[in-house]
Amino acid sequence: MAPALTSAQKKELRQIAQSIVENGKGILAADESTGTIGKRLGSIGVENNEDNRRDYRELLFTLSKDSNIGSSLGGCILFEETLFQSASDGTSMVKLLQDHGIVPGIKVDKGVQPLPGTNGETVTQGIDGLQDRCKKYKAAGAQFAKWRAVIKIGDDMPSELGIQENAVTLARYATICQQEGLVPIVEPEVLCDGTHTLARCQEVTEKVLAAVYKACNDHHLYLEGSLLKPNMVTAGMQCPDQATPEQVAEATVVTLQRTVPAAVVGITFLSGGQSEENATLNLNAINQYQDPGRKPWKLSFSYGRALQASVLKAWQGKKENVAAAQKELQKRAYANHMACLGQYTGDVTGASGQESLFVANHTY
């Protein structure tokens, strides 16, 4: 058994977790791997090299003070390269975020690998050496971490083996992070690929989350110093019967009520290939869903594509477009901030808007 956390450690973890999701704040997921960010840059004709990756991340982190971006974003997940990178003027990326009151975080997993004995299911790698990496990340300024597990819905999927292996691995990651002062984001993503119905997604998501929190309990995770990053409960992208935001909200909240302990500080949904606008509308409906006294967690966002699609379209890799691109980030972040409060009115449009951001079998 890992050494018990001290009272001081628990207090620090709890305060970090709370600060990320307080007052309608959410998370910008800017932790795309070198390969994935290359695809994003390639979509606007920009070469995937370190300078261009730095320029793009610098754009995201250097909004003006009067943008009030720190009122909408409480945290930002970074890829390792960015955590140790400096902007063109020599200021560290970590300090740029901190100057806005945004908590820096770090992606710590090493991606997925096939799980032997299954029909194409996967398990996430990266436990080996994780404790040492966490020490290094904490020293560099990171305050929270993210680890993504991937669950597929299909014929005979997910298997019990696939669910259990990913649940236990998430729990091991999370407890290691807490030992080193990093708040773990637990991310068991049920992919939206497929023709499955809303009801089937709910069934699988409930089973996965129940297994994850059983494993977290077995591993003595300090829940008050953790966050959950789940999928919303939606029909598969290829399902002909798509749900309304209200139906998504009910299925999602009921699923969480049945599986997620009240001690968990916040739930920061992934966007999962939804369009920017749909991700915001669904989050708003989730927060508007009326079931008094039974939503004990902050219900927020941890969006990558759904915060950046319009930014990339506006930027096009050109210095003269930086201000316009930053305005797109400000608008989308504010729209999702309002959705966290259940007050989004659908009046924020971006360059990407309703465009689908779905990527089959998505990897980071």
CSV table of C-alpha atoms in Angstrom, one decimal:
chain,number,residue,atom,x,y,z
A,1,MET,CA,0.0,0.0,0.0
A,2,ALA,CA,1.3,3.5,-0.9
A,3,PRO,CA,2.1,5.7,2.0
A,4,ALA,CA,-0.9,7.6,3.3
A,5,LEU,CA,-1.1,11.2,2.2
A,6,THR,CA,-0.4,13.8,4.9
A,7,SER,CA,-3.0,16.4,5.9
A,8,ALA,CA,-0.9,19.0,4.1
A,9,GLN,CA,-0.8,16.9,0.9
A,10,LYS,CA,-4.5,16.4,1.0
A,11,LYS,CA,-5.2,20.1,1.5
A,12,GLU,CA,-3.0,21.0,-1.4
A,13,LEU,CA,-4.6,18.5,-3.8
A,14,ARG,CA,-8.1,19.6,-2.7
A,15,GLN,CA,-7.3,23.3,-3.2
A,16,ILE,CA,-5.8,22.7,-6.7
A,17,ALA,CA,-8.8,20.6,-7.8
A,18,GLN,CA,-11.3,23.1,-6.6
A,19,SER,CA,-9.5,26.1,-8.2
A,20,ILE,CA,-9.6,24.5,-11.6
A,21,VAL,CA,-13.4,24.2,-11.7
A,22,GLU,CA,-14.6,27.0,-9.4
A,23,ASN,CA,-17.0,29.7,-10.6
A,24,GLY,CA,-17.8,28.1,-14.0
A,25,LYS,CA,-14.2,27.6,-15.0
A,26,GLY,CA,-13.0,24.7,-17.2
A,27,ILE,CA,-9.9,23.3,-18.9
A,28,LEU,CA,-8.2,23.9,-22.2
A,29,ALA,CA,-6.8,20.6,-23.4
A,30,ALA,CA,-3.7,21.7,-25.4
A,31,ASP,CA,-1.8,18.4,-24.8
A,32,GLU,CA,-1.9,17.0,-28.4
A,33,SER,CA,1.1,14.8,-29.1
A,34,THR,CA,3.6,15.9,-31.8
A,35,GLY,CA,1.8,13.7,-34.3
A,36,THR,CA,-1.7,14.9,-33.4
A,37,ILE,CA,-0.8,18.6,-33.4
A,38,GLY,CA,0.9,17.9,-36.8
A,39,LYS,CA,-2.5,16.9,-38.2
A,40,ARG,CA,-4.1,20.0,-36.8
A,41,LEU,CA,-1.4,22.3,-38.2
A,42,GLY,CA,-1.5,20.4,-41.5
A,43,SER,CA,-5.2,21.2,-41.8
A,44,ILE,CA,-4.3,24.8,-42.3
A,45,GLY,CA,-1.2,24.2,-44.3
A,46,VAL,CA,1.4,24.8,-41.5
A,47,GLU,CA,4.5,22.7,-41.2
A,48,ASN,CA,4.8,20.6,-38.1
A,49,ASN,CA,8.0,21.8,-36.5
A,50,GLU,CA,9.0,22.9,-33.0
A,51,ASP,CA,8.9,26.6,-33.9
A,52,ASN,CA,5.4,26.4,-35.3
A,53,ARG,CA,4.1,24.3,-32.4
A,54,ARG,CA,5.6,26.9,-30.0
A,55,ASP,CA,4.0,29.8,-32.0
A,56,TYR,CA,0.6,28.1,-31.9
A,57,ARG,CA,0.7,27.3,-28.1
A,58,GLU,CA,2.1,30.8,-27.5
A,59,LEU,CA,-1.0,32.2,-29.3
A,60,LEU,CA,-3.2,30.3,-26.9
A,61,PHE,CA,-1.5,31.5,-23.8
A,62,THR,CA,-0.8,35.2,-24.5
A,63,LEU,CA,-4.3,36.7,-24.6
A,64,SER,CA,-4.4,40.2,-23.2
A,65,LYS,CA,-5.2,40.8,-19.6
A,66,ASP,CA,-8.5,42.4,-20.5
A,67,SER,CA,-9.6,39.2,-22.2
A,68,ASN,CA,-10.4,37.8,-18.8
A,69,ILE,CA,-9.5,34.4,-20.1
A,70,GLY,CA,-8.7,33.3,-16.6
A,71,SER,CA,-12.3,33.8,-15.6
A,72,SER,CA,-13.3,31.1,-18.1
A,73,LEU,CA,-10.3,28.7,-17.9
A,74,GLY,CA,-9.1,27.3,-14.6
A,75,GLY,CA,-6.6,24.9,-16.1
A,76,CYS,CA,-4.6,24.0,-19.2
A,77,ILE,CA,-3.3,20.5,-20.0
A,78,LEU,CA,0.1,20.6,-21.7
A,79,PHE,CA,2.2,18.1,-23.7
A,80,GLU,CA,5.7,17.5,-22.2
A,81,GLU,CA,7.4,19.6,-24.9
A,82,THR,CA,5.3,22.7,-24.0
A,83,LEU,CA,5.7,22.3,-20.3
A,84,PHE,CA,9.5,22.9,-20.7
A,85,GLN,CA,9.2,25.4,-23.6
A,86,SER,CA,9.5,29.2,-23.5
A,87,ALA,CA,7.7,31.7,-25.7
A,88,SER,CA,9.5,33.8,-28.3
A,89,ASP,CA,10.3,36.5,-25.7
A,90,GLY,CA,11.9,33.9,-23.3
A,91,THR,CA,8.9,33.7,-20.9
A,92,SER,CA,8.1,30.1,-19.9
A,93,MET,CA,4.8,28.7,-21.1
A,94,VAL,CA,4.0,27.8,-17.5
A,95,LYS,CA,4.4,31.4,-16.4
A,96,LEU,CA,2.2,32.7,-19.3
A,97,LEU,CA,-0.6,30.5,-17.9
A,98,GLN,CA,0.1,31.4,-14.3
A,99,ASP,CA,-0.1,35.1,-15.2
A,100,HIS,CA,-3.7,34.5,-16.2
A,101,GLY,CA,-4.5,32.5,-13.1
A,102,ILE,CA,-4.7,29.3,-15.1
A,103,VAL,CA,-3.3,26.2,-13.5
A,104,PRO,CA,-0.8,24.3,-15.7
A,105,GLY,CA,-1.3,20.5,-16.1
A,106,ILE,CA,0.5,17.8,-17.9
A,107,LYS,CA,-0.5,14.7,-20.0
A,108,VAL,CA,1.5,11.8,-18.5
A,109,ASP,CA,0.3,8.7,-20.4
A,110,LYS,CA,2.3,7.2,-23.3
A,111,GLY,CA,-0.7,6.4,-25.5
A,112,VAL,CA,-2.6,3.2,-26.1
A,113,GLN,CA,-1.4,-0.3,-27.1
A,114,PRO,CA,-3.4,-3.4,-28.1
A,115,LEU,CA,-4.6,-5.5,-25.2
A,116,PRO,CA,-3.8,-9.1,-25.9
A,117,GLY,CA,-6.7,-11.5,-25.7
A,118,THR,CA,-9.3,-8.9,-26.9
A,119,ASN,CA,-10.8,-8.0,-30.2
A,120,GLY,CA,-8.9,-4.8,-30.9
A,121,GLU,CA,-9.3,-3.2,-27.5
A,122,THR,CA,-6.5,-1.2,-25.9
A,123,VAL,CA,-4.8,-0.4,-22.6
A,124,THR,CA,-2.9,2.8,-21.9
A,125,GLN,CA,0.9,2.7,-21.4
A,126,GLY,CA,3.1,4.8,-19.1
A,127,ILE,CA,3.1,3.5,-15.6
A,128,ASP,CA,6.8,2.6,-15.8
A,129,GLY,CA,8.8,5.6,-14.6
A,130,LEU,CA,5.6,7.6,-13.9
A,131,GLN,CA,6.6,8.5,-10.3
A,132,ASP,CA,9.9,10.0,-11.5
A,133,ARG,CA,8.3,11.9,-14.3
A,134,CYS,CA,5.7,13.3,-11.9
A,135,LYS,CA,8.5,14.6,-9.7
A,136,LYS,CA,10.0,16.3,-12.7
A,137,TYR,CA,6.7,17.8,-13.9
A,138,LYS,CA,5.8,19.1,-10.4
A,139,ALA,CA,9.2,20.8,-10.2
A,140,ALA,CA,8.5,22.4,-13.6
A,141,GLY,CA,5.2,24.0,-12.4
A,142,ALA,CA,2.6,21.4,-13.3
A,143,GLN,CA,-0.1,21.0,-10.7
A,144,PHE,CA,-2.4,18.4,-12.2
A,145,ALA,CA,-2.1,15.5,-14.6
A,146,LYS,CA,-4.2,13.6,-17.2
A,147,TRP,CA,-4.3,10.0,-18.3
A,148,ARG,CA,-6.6,8.8,-21.0
A,149,ALA,CA,-8.1,5.3,-21.3
A,150,VAL,CA,-10.0,4.4,-24.4
A,151,ILE,CA,-13.1,2.1,-24.4
A,152,LYS,CA,-14.7,1.0,-27.6
A,153,ILE,CA,-18.3,0.0,-28.1
A,154,GLY,CA,-18.8,-2.7,-30.7
A,155,ASP,CA,-19.6,-6.4,-31.2
A,156,ASP,CA,-18.7,-8.0,-27.8
A,157,MET,CA,-17.0,-4.8,-26.8
A,158,PRO,CA,-16.1,-3.6,-24.3
A,159,SER,CA,-15.0,-6.9,-22.7
A,160,GLU,CA,-14.8,-7.3,-19.0
A,161,LEU,CA,-11.0,-7.7,-19.4
A,162,GLY,CA,-10.8,-4.4,-21.4
A,163,ILE,CA,-12.8,-2.5,-18.7
A,164,GLN,CA,-10.9,-4.0,-15.7
A,165,GLU,CA,-7.4,-3.5,-17.2
A,166,ASN,CA,-8.1,0.2,-18.0
A,167,ALA,CA,-9.9,0.8,-14.6
A,168,VAL,CA,-7.0,-0.6,-12.6
A,169,THR,CA,-4.4,1.3,-14.7
A,170,LEU,CA,-6.3,4.6,-14.2
A,171,ALA,CA,-6.4,4.0,-10.5
A,172,ARG,CA,-2.6,3.2,-10.3
A,173,TYR,CA,-1.8,6.3,-12.3
A,174,ALA,CA,-4.0,8.5,-10.1
A,175,THR,CA,-2.5,7.4,-6.8
A,176,ILE,CA,1.0,7.8,-8.1
A,177,CYS,CA,0.2,11.4,-9.1
A,178,GLN,CA,-1.2,12.2,-5.7
A,179,GLN,CA,1.9,11.0,-4.0
A,180,GLU,CA,3.9,13.5,-6.0
A,181,GLY,CA,1.5,16.5,-5.5
A,182,LEU,CA,-0.3,16.3,-8.8
A,183,VAL,CA,-4.1,16.3,-9.0
A,184,PRO,CA,-5.1,13.4,-11.3
A,185,ILE,CA,-7.7,13.8,-14.0
A,186,VAL,CA,-9.2,10.3,-14.5
A,187,GLU,CA,-10.3,10.0,-18.1
A,188,PRO,CA,-12.1,6.8,-19.2
A,189,GLU,CA,-13.3,7.8,-22.6
A,190,VAL,CA,-16.0,5.7,-24.2
A,191,LEU,CA,-15.5,6.4,-27.9
A,192,CYS,CA,-18.4,7.8,-29.9
A,193,ASP,CA,-17.4,5.8,-33.0
A,194,GLY,CA,-20.2,3.5,-34.1
A,195,THR,CA,-23.9,3.1,-34.7
A,196,HIS,CA,-24.8,2.4,-31.0
A,197,THR,CA,-27.8,4.1,-29.5
A,198,LEU,CA,-27.9,6.6,-26.6
A,199,ALA,CA,-29.2,3.8,-24.3
A,200,ARG,CA,-26.2,1.5,-25.2
A,201,CYS,CA,-23.7,4.3,-24.5
A,202,GLN,CA,-25.4,4.9,-21.2
A,203,GLU,CA,-25.2,1.2,-20.3
A,204,VAL,CA,-21.5,1.0,-21.2
A,205,THR,CA,-20.5,4.3,-19.5
A,206,GLU,CA,-22.2,3.3,-16.3
A,207,LYS,CA,-20.4,0.0,-16.3
A,208,VAL,CA,-17.0,1.6,-17.0
A,209,LEU,CA,-17.4,4.4,-14.4
A,210,ALA,CA,-18.5,1.8,-11.7
A,211,ALA,CA,-15.4,-0.2,-12.4
A,212,VAL,CA,-13.1,2.8,-12.4
A,213,TYR,CA,-14.3,4.0,-9.0
A,214,LYS,CA,-14.2,0.5,-7.5
A,215,ALA,CA,-10.5,0.4,-8.6
A,216,CYS,CA,-9.9,3.9,-7.3
A,217,ASN,CA,-11.3,2.8,-3.9
A,218,ASP,CA,-9.2,-0.3,-3.9
A,219,HIS,CA,-6.1,1.9,-4.5
A,220,HIS,CA,-7.0,4.3,-1.8
A,221,LEU,CA,-7.4,7.3,-4.1
A,222,TYR,CA,-8.1,10.6,-2.3
A,223,LEU,CA,-11.2,11.5,-4.3
A,224,GLU,CA,-11.5,15.0,-2.9
A,225,GLY,CA,-8.2,15.7,-4.7
A,226,SER,CA,-9.1,14.4,-8.1
A,227,LEU,CA,-11.2,15.2,-11.2
A,228,LEU,CA,-13.1,13.0,-13.6
A,229,LYS,CA,-13.0,13.6,-17.4
A,230,PRO,CA,-15.7,11.4,-19.0
A,231,ASN,CA,-17.5,11.3,-22.2
A,232,MET,CA,-21.0,12.7,-22.3
A,233,VAL,CA,-23.6,10.0,-22.9
A,234,THR,CA,-24.5,10.3,-26.6
A,235,ALA,CA,-25.5,8.1,-29.5
A,236,GLY,CA,-22.7,6.8,-31.7
A,237,MET,CA,-21.7,9.3,-34.5
A,238,GLN,CA,-23.1,6.9,-37.1
A,239,CYS,CA,-26.4,6.3,-35.3
A,240,PRO,CA,-29.3,7.6,-37.3
A,241,ASP,CA,-31.2,8.5,-34.2
A,242,GLN,CA,-29.3,11.4,-32.6
A,243,ALA,CA,-30.3,12.7,-29.2
A,244,THR,CA,-31.3,16.3,-28.3
A,245,PRO,CA,-29.2,18.2,-25.7
A,246,GLU,CA,-31.9,17.6,-23.2
A,247,GLN,CA,-31.8,13.8,-23.8
A,248,VAL,CA,-28.0,13.9,-23.6
A,249,ALA,CA,-28.2,15.8,-20.3
A,250,GLU,CA,-30.6,13.4,-18.7
A,251,ALA,CA,-28.7,10.3,-19.7
A,252,THR,CA,-25.4,11.8,-18.7
A,253,VAL,CA,-26.5,13.1,-15.3
A,254,VAL,CA,-28.3,9.9,-14.4
A,255,THR,CA,-25.2,7.9,-15.3
A,256,LEU,CA,-23.0,10.1,-13.1
A,257,GLN,CA,-25.5,9.9,-10.2
A,258,ARG,CA,-25.3,6.1,-10.3
A,259,THR,CA,-21.6,5.8,-10.5
A,260,VAL,CA,-19.5,8.8,-9.4
A,261,PRO,CA,-18.9,9.4,-5.7
A,262,ALA,CA,-20.0,12.8,-4.3
A,263,ALA,CA,-16.5,13.3,-2.9
A,264,VAL,CA,-15.1,13.9,-6.5
A,265,VAL,CA,-14.6,17.7,-6.8
A,266,GLY,CA,-15.5,18.2,-10.5
A,267,ILE,CA,-16.4,16.5,-13.7
A,268,THR,CA,-14.8,18.0,-16.7
A,269,PHE,CA,-16.3,16.5,-19.9
A,270,LEU,CA,-14.4,15.8,-23.0
A,271,SER,CA,-15.9,17.0,-26.3
A,272,GLY,CA,-15.3,13.7,-28.1
A,273,GLY,CA,-15.6,15.0,-31.7
A,274,GLN,CA,-18.8,17.1,-31.1
A,275,SER,CA,-18.9,20.4,-33.0
A,276,GLU,CA,-17.9,23.4,-30.9
A,277,GLU,CA,-21.5,24.5,-30.7
A,278,ASN,CA,-22.9,21.1,-29.8
A,279,ALA,CA,-20.3,20.6,-27.1
A,280,THR,CA,-21.4,23.9,-25.5
A,281,LEU,CA,-25.1,23.2,-25.9
A,282,ASN,CA,-24.9,19.8,-24.4
A,283,LEU,CA,-22.8,21.1,-21.4
A,284,ASN,CA,-25.4,23.9,-20.9
A,285,ALA,CA,-28.2,21.3,-20.9
A,286,ILE,CA,-26.4,19.2,-18.4
A,287,ASN,CA,-26.1,22.1,-16.0
A,288,GLN,CA,-29.7,23.1,-16.6
A,289,TYR,CA,-31.0,19.6,-15.9
A,290,GLN,CA,-33.2,19.8,-12.9
A,291,ASP,CA,-32.8,17.2,-10.2
A,292,PRO,CA,-32.3,19.2,-7.0
A,293,GLY,CA,-29.7,18.1,-4.6
A,294,ARG,CA,-28.3,15.3,-6.8
A,295,LYS,CA,-25.5,17.0,-8.7
A,296,PRO,CA,-22.9,17.3,-6.0
A,297,TRP,CA,-20.0,17.9,-8.4
A,298,LYS,CA,-19.0,20.9,-10.6
A,299,LEU,CA,-20.0,20.0,-14.1
A,300,SER,CA,-17.5,21.6,-16.4
A,301,PHE,CA,-15.4,21.0,-19.6
A,302,SER,CA,-12.0,19.9,-20.7
A,303,TYR,CA,-12.1,20.6,-24.4
A,304,GLY,CA,-9.4,20.4,-27.0
A,305,ARG,CA,-10.9,20.4,-30.5
A,306,ALA,CA,-14.1,22.1,-29.3
A,307,LEU,CA,-12.0,25.1,-28.0
A,308,GLN,CA,-9.4,25.2,-30.8
A,309,ALA,CA,-11.1,24.5,-34.1
A,310,SER,CA,-12.1,28.1,-34.7
A,311,VAL,CA,-8.8,29.3,-33.4
A,312,LEU,CA,-6.9,27.3,-36.0
A,313,LYS,CA,-9.2,28.4,-38.8
A,314,ALA,CA,-8.8,32.1,-37.9
A,315,TRP,CA,-5.0,31.8,-37.4
A,316,GLN,CA,-3.9,30.0,-40.6
A,317,GLY,CA,-0.3,30.2,-39.4
A,318,LYS,CA,-0.1,33.9,-40.0
A,319,LYS,CA,1.2,36.5,-37.5
A,320,GLU,CA,-1.3,39.1,-38.7
A,321,ASN,CA,-4.1,36.7,-37.7
A,322,VAL,CA,-3.0,36.1,-34.1
A,323,ALA,CA,-5.4,38.6,-32.5
A,324,ALA,CA,-8.4,37.3,-34.5
A,325,ALA,CA,-7.5,33.7,-33.4
A,326,GLN,CA,-7.1,34.7,-29.8
A,327,LYS,CA,-10.6,36.3,-30.0
A,328,GLU,CA,-12.0,33.0,-31.2
A,329,LEU,CA,-10.5,31.3,-28.1
A,330,GLN,CA,-11.9,34.0,-25.8
A,331,LYS,CA,-15.4,33.6,-27.3
A,332,ARG,CA,-15.4,29.8,-27.1
A,333,ALA,CA,-14.0,29.7,-23.6
A,334,TYR,CA,-16.6,32.3,-22.5
A,335,ALA,CA,-19.4,30.3,-24.1
A,336,ASN,CA,-18.4,27.2,-22.2
A,337,HIS,CA,-18.0,29.2,-19.0
A,338,MET,CA,-21.6,30.3,-19.4
A,339,ALA,CA,-22.6,26.7,-20.1
A,340,CYS,CA,-21.1,25.7,-16.8
A,341,LEU,CA,-23.5,28.1,-15.2
A,342,GLY,CA,-26.4,26.8,-17.3
A,343,GLN,CA,-26.7,30.3,-18.8
A,344,TYR,CA,-25.5,29.8,-22.4
A,345,THR,CA,-28.0,31.3,-24.9
A,346,GLY,CA,-26.5,30.0,-28.1
A,347,ASP,CA,-25.4,33.5,-29.2
A,348,VAL,CA,-21.6,32.8,-29.6
A,349,THR,CA,-20.6,31.8,-33.1
A,350,GLY,CA,-17.1,30.8,-34.2
A,351,ALA,CA,-15.3,30.1,-37.5
A,352,SER,CA,-15.9,26.4,-36.9
A,353,GLY,CA,-19.4,26.5,-35.4
A,354,GLN,CA,-21.4,23.4,-36.2
A,355,GLU,CA,-18.7,21.7,-38.2
A,356,SER,CA,-18.2,18.1,-37.0
A,357,LEU,CA,-14.8,17.5,-35.2
A,358,PHE,CA,-15.2,13.8,-35.2
A,359,VAL,CA,-12.0,11.7,-35.8
A,360,ALA,CA,-12.5,8.0,-36.0
A,361,ASN,CA,-10.7,6.0,-33.4
A,362,HIS,CA,-9.2,9.2,-32.1
A,363,THR,CA,-5.8,9.2,-30.5
A,364,TYR,CA,-3.8,12.0,-28.8
